[in-house]
CSV table of C-alpha atoms and ligand atoms in Angstrom, one decimal:
chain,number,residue,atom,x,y,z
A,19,UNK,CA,14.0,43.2,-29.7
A,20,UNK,CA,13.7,41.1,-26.9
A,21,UNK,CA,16.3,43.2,-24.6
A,22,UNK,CA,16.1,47.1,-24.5
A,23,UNK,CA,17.8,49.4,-21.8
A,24,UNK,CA,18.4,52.9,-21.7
A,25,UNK,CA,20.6,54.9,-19.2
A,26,UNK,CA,18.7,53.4,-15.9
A,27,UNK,CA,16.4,50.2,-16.7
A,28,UNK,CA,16.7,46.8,-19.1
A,29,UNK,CA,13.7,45.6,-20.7
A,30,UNK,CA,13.0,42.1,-21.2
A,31,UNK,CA,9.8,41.0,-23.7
A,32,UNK,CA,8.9,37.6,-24.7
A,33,UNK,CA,7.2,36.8,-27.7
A,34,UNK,CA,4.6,35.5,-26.1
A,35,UNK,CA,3.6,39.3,-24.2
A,36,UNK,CA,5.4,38.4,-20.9
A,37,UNK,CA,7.9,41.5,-20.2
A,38,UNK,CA,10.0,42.0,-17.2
A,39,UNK,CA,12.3,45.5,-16.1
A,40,UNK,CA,15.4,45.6,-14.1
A,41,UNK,CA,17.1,49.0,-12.8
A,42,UNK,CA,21.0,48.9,-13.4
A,43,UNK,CA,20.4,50.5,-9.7
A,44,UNK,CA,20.4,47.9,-7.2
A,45,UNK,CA,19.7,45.0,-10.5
A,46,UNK,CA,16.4,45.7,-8.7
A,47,UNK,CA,13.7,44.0,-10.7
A,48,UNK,CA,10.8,46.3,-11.0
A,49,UNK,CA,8.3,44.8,-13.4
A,50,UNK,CA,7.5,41.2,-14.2
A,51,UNK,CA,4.4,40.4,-16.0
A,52,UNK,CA,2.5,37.4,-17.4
A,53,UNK,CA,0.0,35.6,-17.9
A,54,UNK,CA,-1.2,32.4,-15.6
A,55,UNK,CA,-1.1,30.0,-18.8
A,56,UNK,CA,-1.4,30.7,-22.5
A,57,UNK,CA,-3.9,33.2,-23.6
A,58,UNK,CA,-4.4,34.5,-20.1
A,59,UNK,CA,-4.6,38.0,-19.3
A,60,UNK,CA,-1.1,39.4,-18.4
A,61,UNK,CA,-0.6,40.9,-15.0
A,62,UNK,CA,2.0,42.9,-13.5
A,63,UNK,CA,3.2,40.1,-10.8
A,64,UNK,CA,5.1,42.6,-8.4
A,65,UNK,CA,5.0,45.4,-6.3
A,66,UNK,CA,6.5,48.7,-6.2
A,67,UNK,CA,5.2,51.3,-3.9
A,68,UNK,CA,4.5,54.3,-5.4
A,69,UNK,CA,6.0,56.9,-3.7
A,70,UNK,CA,9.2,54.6,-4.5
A,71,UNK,CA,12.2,56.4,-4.8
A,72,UNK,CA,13.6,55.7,-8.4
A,73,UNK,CA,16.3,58.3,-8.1
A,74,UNK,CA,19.1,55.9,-7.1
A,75,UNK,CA,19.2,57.9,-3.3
A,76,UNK,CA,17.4,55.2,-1.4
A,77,UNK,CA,17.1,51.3,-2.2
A,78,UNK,CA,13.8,50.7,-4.2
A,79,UNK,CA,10.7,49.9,-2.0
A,80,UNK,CA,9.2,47.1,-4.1
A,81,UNK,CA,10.3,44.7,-6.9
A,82,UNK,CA,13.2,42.1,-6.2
A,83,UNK,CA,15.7,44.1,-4.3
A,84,UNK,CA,19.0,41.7,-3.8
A,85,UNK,CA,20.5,41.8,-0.3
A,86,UNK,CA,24.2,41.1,0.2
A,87,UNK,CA,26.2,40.6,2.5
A,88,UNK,CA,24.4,41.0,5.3
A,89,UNK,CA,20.7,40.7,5.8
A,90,UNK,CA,18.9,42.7,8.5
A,91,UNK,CA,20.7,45.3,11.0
A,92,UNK,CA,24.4,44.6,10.5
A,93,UNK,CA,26.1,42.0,13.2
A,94,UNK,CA,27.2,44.0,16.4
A,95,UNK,CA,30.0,41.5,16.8
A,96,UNK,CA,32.9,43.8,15.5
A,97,UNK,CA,35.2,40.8,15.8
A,98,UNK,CA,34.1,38.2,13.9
A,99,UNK,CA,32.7,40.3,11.3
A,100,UNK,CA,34.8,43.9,11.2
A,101,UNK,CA,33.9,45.0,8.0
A,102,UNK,CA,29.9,43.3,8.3
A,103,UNK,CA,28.8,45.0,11.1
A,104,UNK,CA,29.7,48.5,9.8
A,105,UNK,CA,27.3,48.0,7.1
A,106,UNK,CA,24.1,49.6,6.2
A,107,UNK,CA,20.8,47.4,6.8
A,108,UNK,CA,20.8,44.7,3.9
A,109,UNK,CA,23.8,45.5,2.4
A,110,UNK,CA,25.1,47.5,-0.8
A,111,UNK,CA,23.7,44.9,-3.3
A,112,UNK,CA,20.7,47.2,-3.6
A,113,UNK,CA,22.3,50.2,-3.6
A,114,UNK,CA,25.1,49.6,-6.4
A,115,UNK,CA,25.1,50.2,-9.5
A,116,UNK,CA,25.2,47.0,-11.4
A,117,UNK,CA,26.7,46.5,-15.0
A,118,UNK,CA,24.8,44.6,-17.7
A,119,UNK,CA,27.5,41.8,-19.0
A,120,UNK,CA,25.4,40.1,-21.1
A,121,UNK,CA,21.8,38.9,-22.9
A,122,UNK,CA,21.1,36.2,-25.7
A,123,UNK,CA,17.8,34.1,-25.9
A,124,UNK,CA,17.3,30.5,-25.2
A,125,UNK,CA,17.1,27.6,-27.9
A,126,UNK,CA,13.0,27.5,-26.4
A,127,UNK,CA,12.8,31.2,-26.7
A,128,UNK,CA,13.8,32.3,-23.2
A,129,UNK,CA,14.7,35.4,-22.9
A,130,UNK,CA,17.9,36.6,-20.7
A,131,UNK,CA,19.8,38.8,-19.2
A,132,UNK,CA,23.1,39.0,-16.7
A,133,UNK,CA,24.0,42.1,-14.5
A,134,UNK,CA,27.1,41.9,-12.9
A,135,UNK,CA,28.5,43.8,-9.8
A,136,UNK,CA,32.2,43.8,-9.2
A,137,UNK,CA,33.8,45.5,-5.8
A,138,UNK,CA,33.9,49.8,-6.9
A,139,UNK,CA,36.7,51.6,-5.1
A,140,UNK,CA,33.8,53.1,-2.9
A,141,UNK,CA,32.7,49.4,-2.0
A,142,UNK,CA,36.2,48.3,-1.0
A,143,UNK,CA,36.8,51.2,1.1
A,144,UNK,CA,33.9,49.8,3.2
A,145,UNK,CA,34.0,46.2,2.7
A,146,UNK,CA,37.4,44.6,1.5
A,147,UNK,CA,36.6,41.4,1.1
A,148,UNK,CA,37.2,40.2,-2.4
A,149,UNK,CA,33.7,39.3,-3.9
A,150,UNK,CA,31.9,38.8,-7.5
A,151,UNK,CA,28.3,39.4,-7.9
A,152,UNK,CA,26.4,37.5,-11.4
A,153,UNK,CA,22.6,38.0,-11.7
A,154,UNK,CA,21.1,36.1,-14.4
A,155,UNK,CA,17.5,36.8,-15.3
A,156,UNK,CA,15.2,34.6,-17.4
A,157,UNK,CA,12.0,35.7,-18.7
A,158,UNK,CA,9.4,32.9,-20.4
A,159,UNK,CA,5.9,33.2,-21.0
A,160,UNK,CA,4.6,32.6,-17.5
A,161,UNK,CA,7.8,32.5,-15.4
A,162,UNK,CA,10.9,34.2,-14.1
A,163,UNK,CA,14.1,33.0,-13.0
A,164,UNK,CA,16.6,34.6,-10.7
A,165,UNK,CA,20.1,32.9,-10.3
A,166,UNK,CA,22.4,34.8,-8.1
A,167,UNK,CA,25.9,33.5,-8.5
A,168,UNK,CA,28.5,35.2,-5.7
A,169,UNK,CA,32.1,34.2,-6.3
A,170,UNK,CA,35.1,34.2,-3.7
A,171,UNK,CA,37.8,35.1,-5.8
A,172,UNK,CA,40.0,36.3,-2.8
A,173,UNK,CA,42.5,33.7,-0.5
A,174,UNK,CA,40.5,33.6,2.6
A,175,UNK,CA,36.7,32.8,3.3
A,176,UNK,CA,34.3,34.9,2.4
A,177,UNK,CA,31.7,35.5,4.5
A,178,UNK,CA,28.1,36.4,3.5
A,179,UNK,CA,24.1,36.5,3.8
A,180,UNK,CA,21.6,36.8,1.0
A,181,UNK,CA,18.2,37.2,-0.1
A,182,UNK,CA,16.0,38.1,-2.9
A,183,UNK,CA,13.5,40.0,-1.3
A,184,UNK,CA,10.7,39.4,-3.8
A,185,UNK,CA,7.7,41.8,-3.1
A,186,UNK,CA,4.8,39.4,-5.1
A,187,UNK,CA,1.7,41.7,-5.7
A,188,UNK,CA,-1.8,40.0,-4.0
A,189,UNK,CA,-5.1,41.0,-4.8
A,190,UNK,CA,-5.3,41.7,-1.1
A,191,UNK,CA,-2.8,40.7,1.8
A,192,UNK,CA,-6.2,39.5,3.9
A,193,UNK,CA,-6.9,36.6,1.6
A,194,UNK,CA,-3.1,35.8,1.0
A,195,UNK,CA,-1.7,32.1,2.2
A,196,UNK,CA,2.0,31.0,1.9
A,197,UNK,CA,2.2,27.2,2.2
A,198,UNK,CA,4.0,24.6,2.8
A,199,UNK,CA,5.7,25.8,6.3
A,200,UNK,CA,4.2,23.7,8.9
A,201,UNK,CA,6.7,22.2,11.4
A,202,UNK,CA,9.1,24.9,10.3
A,203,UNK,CA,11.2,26.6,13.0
A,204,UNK,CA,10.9,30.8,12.6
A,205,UNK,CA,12.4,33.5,14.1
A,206,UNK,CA,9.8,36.2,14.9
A,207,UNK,CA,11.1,39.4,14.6
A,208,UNK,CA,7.5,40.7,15.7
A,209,UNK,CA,8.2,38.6,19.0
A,210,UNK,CA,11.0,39.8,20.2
A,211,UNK,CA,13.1,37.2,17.7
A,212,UNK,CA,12.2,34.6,19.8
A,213,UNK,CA,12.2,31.3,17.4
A,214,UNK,CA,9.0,29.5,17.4
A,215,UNK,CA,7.6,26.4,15.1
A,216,UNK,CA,5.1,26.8,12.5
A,217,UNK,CA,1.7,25.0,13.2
A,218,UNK,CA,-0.2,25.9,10.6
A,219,UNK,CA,-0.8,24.4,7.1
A,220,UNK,CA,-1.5,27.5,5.3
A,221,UNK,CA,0.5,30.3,6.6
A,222,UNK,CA,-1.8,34.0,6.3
A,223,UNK,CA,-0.6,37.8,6.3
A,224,UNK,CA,-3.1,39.5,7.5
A,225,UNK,CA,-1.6,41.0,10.5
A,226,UNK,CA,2.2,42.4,10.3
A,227,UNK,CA,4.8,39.4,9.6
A,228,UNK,CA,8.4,39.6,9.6
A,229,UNK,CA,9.4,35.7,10.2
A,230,UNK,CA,12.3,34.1,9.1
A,231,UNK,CA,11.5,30.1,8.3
A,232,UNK,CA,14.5,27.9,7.8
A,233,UNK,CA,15.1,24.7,6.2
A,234,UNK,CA,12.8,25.6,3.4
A,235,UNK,CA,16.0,24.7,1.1
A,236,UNK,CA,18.2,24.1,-0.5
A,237,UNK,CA,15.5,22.9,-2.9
A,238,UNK,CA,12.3,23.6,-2.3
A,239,UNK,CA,8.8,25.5,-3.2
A,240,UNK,CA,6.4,27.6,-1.5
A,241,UNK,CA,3.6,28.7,-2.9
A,242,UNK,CA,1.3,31.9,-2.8
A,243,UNK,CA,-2.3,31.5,-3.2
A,244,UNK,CA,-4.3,34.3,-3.6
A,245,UNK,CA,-7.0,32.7,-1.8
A,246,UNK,CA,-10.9,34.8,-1.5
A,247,UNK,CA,-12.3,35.4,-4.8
A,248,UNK,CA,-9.3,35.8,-6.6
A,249,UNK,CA,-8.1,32.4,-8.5
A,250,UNK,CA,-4.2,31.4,-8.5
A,251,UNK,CA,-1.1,32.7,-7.3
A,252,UNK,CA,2.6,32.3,-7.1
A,253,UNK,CA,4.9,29.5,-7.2
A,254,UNK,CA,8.5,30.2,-5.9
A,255,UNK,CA,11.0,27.6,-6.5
A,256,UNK,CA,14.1,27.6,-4.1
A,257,UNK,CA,17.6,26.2,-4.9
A,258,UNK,CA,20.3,26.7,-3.3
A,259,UNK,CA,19.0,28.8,-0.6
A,260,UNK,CA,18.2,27.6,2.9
A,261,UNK,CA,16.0,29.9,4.4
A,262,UNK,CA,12.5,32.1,3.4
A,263,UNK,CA,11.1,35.5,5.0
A,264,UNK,CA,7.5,36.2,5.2
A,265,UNK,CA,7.1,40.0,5.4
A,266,UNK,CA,4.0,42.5,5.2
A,267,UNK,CA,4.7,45.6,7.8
A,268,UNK,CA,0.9,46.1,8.2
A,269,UNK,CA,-0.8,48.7,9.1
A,270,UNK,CA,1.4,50.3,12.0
A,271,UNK,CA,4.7,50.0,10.4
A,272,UNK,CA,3.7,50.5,6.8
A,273,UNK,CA,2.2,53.6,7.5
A,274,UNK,CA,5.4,54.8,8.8
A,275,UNK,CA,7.8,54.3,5.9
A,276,UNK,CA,8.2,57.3,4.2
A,277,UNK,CA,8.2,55.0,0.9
A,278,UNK,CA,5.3,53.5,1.0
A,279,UNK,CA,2.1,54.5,-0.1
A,280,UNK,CA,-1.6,54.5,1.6
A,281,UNK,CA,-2.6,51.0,2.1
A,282,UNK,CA,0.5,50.0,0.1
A,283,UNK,CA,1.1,46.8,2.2
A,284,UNK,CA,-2.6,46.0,1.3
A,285,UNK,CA,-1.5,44.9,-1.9
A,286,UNK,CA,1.9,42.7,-1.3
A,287,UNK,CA,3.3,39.9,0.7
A,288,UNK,CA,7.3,39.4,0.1
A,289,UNK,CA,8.3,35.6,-0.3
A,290,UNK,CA,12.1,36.1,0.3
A,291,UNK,CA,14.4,33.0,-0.8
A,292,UNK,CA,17.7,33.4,1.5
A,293,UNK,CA,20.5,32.4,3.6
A,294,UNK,CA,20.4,34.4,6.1
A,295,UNK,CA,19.6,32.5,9.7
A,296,UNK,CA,23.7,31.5,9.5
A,297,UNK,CA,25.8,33.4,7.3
A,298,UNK,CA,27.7,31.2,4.5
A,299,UNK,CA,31.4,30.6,4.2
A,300,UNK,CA,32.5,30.1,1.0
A,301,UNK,CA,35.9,29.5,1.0
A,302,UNK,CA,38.6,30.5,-1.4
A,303,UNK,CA,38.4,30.1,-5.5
A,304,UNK,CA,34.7,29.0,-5.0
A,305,UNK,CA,31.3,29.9,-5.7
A,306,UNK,CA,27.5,29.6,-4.3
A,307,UNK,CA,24.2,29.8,-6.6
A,308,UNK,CA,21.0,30.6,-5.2
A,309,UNK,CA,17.9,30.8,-8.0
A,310,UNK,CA,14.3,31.1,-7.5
A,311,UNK,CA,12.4,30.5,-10.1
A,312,UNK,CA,8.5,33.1,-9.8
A,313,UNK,CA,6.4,30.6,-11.9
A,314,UNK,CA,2.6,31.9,-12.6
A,315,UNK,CA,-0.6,29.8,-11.8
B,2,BG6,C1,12.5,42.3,5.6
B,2,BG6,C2,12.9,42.2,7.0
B,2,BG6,O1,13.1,41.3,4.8
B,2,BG6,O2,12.8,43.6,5.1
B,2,BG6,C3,12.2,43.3,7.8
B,2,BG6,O3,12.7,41.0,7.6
B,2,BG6,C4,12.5,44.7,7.2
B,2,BG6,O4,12.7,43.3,9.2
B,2,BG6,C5,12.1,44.6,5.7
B,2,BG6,O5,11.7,45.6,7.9
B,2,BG6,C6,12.3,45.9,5.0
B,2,BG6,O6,13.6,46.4,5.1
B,2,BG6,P1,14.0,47.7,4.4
B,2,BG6,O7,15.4,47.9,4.8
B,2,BG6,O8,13.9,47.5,3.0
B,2,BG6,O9,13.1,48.8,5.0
């Protein structure tokens, strides 16, 4: 069967020994791994800390948690954004329990799965505006798609940021490069958020990161090398969002997360698709699609 669940995950295998896992809790993907062409050895593609929290108390600390509506600390400007700012950091995206709506496989063997989140009574009491959440979720042999779609069915504008905060395992963050972001603007949230432009061709992790680079969309790709030794990487296609985050907490910060284990950040670098420099307006009766397609090399 190429889709399984039980009470807390779904399972997606492909026929060619490509699997992914998704937790109903937070439609937090967990698990995608493949091979880097046909016949290659299949790797687990993600991280997820171990000394995660799985119990559905506390967002997941690894995988592809979704963010929505806000990204970051919630906006202090109670006026424009009265419901927004009383959020937790992020948003409840990751923190909801999402529905599976739907799976079938593609005519070329794809395999796929939707998880929907509608607004619970819990969600309204916080955050009123109207607001439909589709994940879709394609496994092939040696990539993974990621198509949020977030509809407005309400009468006024709804306003929101988002981001697929993909944490893409690295044989070590020393040797990791994310390229193309040269002449770039980013905000550096190490630097006091001051907004700086990127020089460099190759982009490294090695120290803590927390930048956000815009204009990397609407369509676009950066790519992860693993760079030492190791051969390949990660392609990310972008479409539809505007904006990418670079984050490793390092040393310093890492060690302080309760959820993260030894030398945890050692082993990621998050390549997070979003649009979150502005927030969006999408007005009434409409809809926005951001994908990122993970693609194997
Ligand atoms: C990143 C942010 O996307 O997520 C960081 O840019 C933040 O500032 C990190 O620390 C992790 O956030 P959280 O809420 O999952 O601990």
């Amino acid at each position: 069967m190429p889709v399984t669940k039980d009470s807390k995950k779904v399972y997606l295998t492909h026929a060619s020994g490509s699997s992914a896992e998704v937790y109903l809790y937070g439609a937090t993907v967990t698990s995608f791994k493949a091979a880097s062409s046909e016949g290659g050895k299949v790797e687990e593609r993600l991280f997820v800390s171990d000394t995660a929290i799985l119990d559905g108390s506390k967002a997941i600390r690894g995988g592809i948690p979704v963010v929505f509506p806000i990204f970051g600390p919630p906006p202090t400007d109670a006026t424009a954004f009265p419901y927004h700012s009383k959020l937790s950091q992020h948003g409840f995206a990751r923190t909801s329990i999402w529905t599976l709506n739907s799976e079938f496989e593609t005519s070329d063997g794809g395999v796929v799965v939707e998880l929907v989140l509608n607004p619970t009574p819990e969600i309204t009491s916080a955050f009123p505006p109207p607001f439909a959440l589709s994940y879709t979720l394609t496994l092939t042999s040696t990539t993974f798609t990621a198509s949020l779609k977030i509809t407005n069915p309400g009468s006024a504008a709804l306003q929101f940021q988002t981001l697929l905060h993909t944490y893409l395992s690295t044989p070590s963050h020393l040797d990791a490069l994310v390229y193309p972001l040269k002449g770039l603007s980013y905000k550096d949230k190490t630097r006091g958020g001051n907004t700086f432009v990127e020089d460099r061709e190759k982009v490294d992790v090695k120290e803590e990161t927390d930048r956000v680079y815009a204009g990397v969309g609407p369509e676009g790709k950066l790519t992860l090398e693993y760079g030492g030794k190791e051969k390949g990487g990660v392609e990310v296609e972008i479409g539809g969002f505007v904006d990418a985050t670079i984050w490793n907490p390092g040393e310093k910060t890492g060690s302080a997360m309760g959820d993260m284990h030894a030398k945890g950040w050692e082993s990621f670098v998050c390549v997070e698709p979003g649009y979150v420099s502005e927030f969006y307006s999408l007005e009434a009766g409409k809809e926005w699609v951001g994908k990122m397609v993970l693609k194997v090399f």
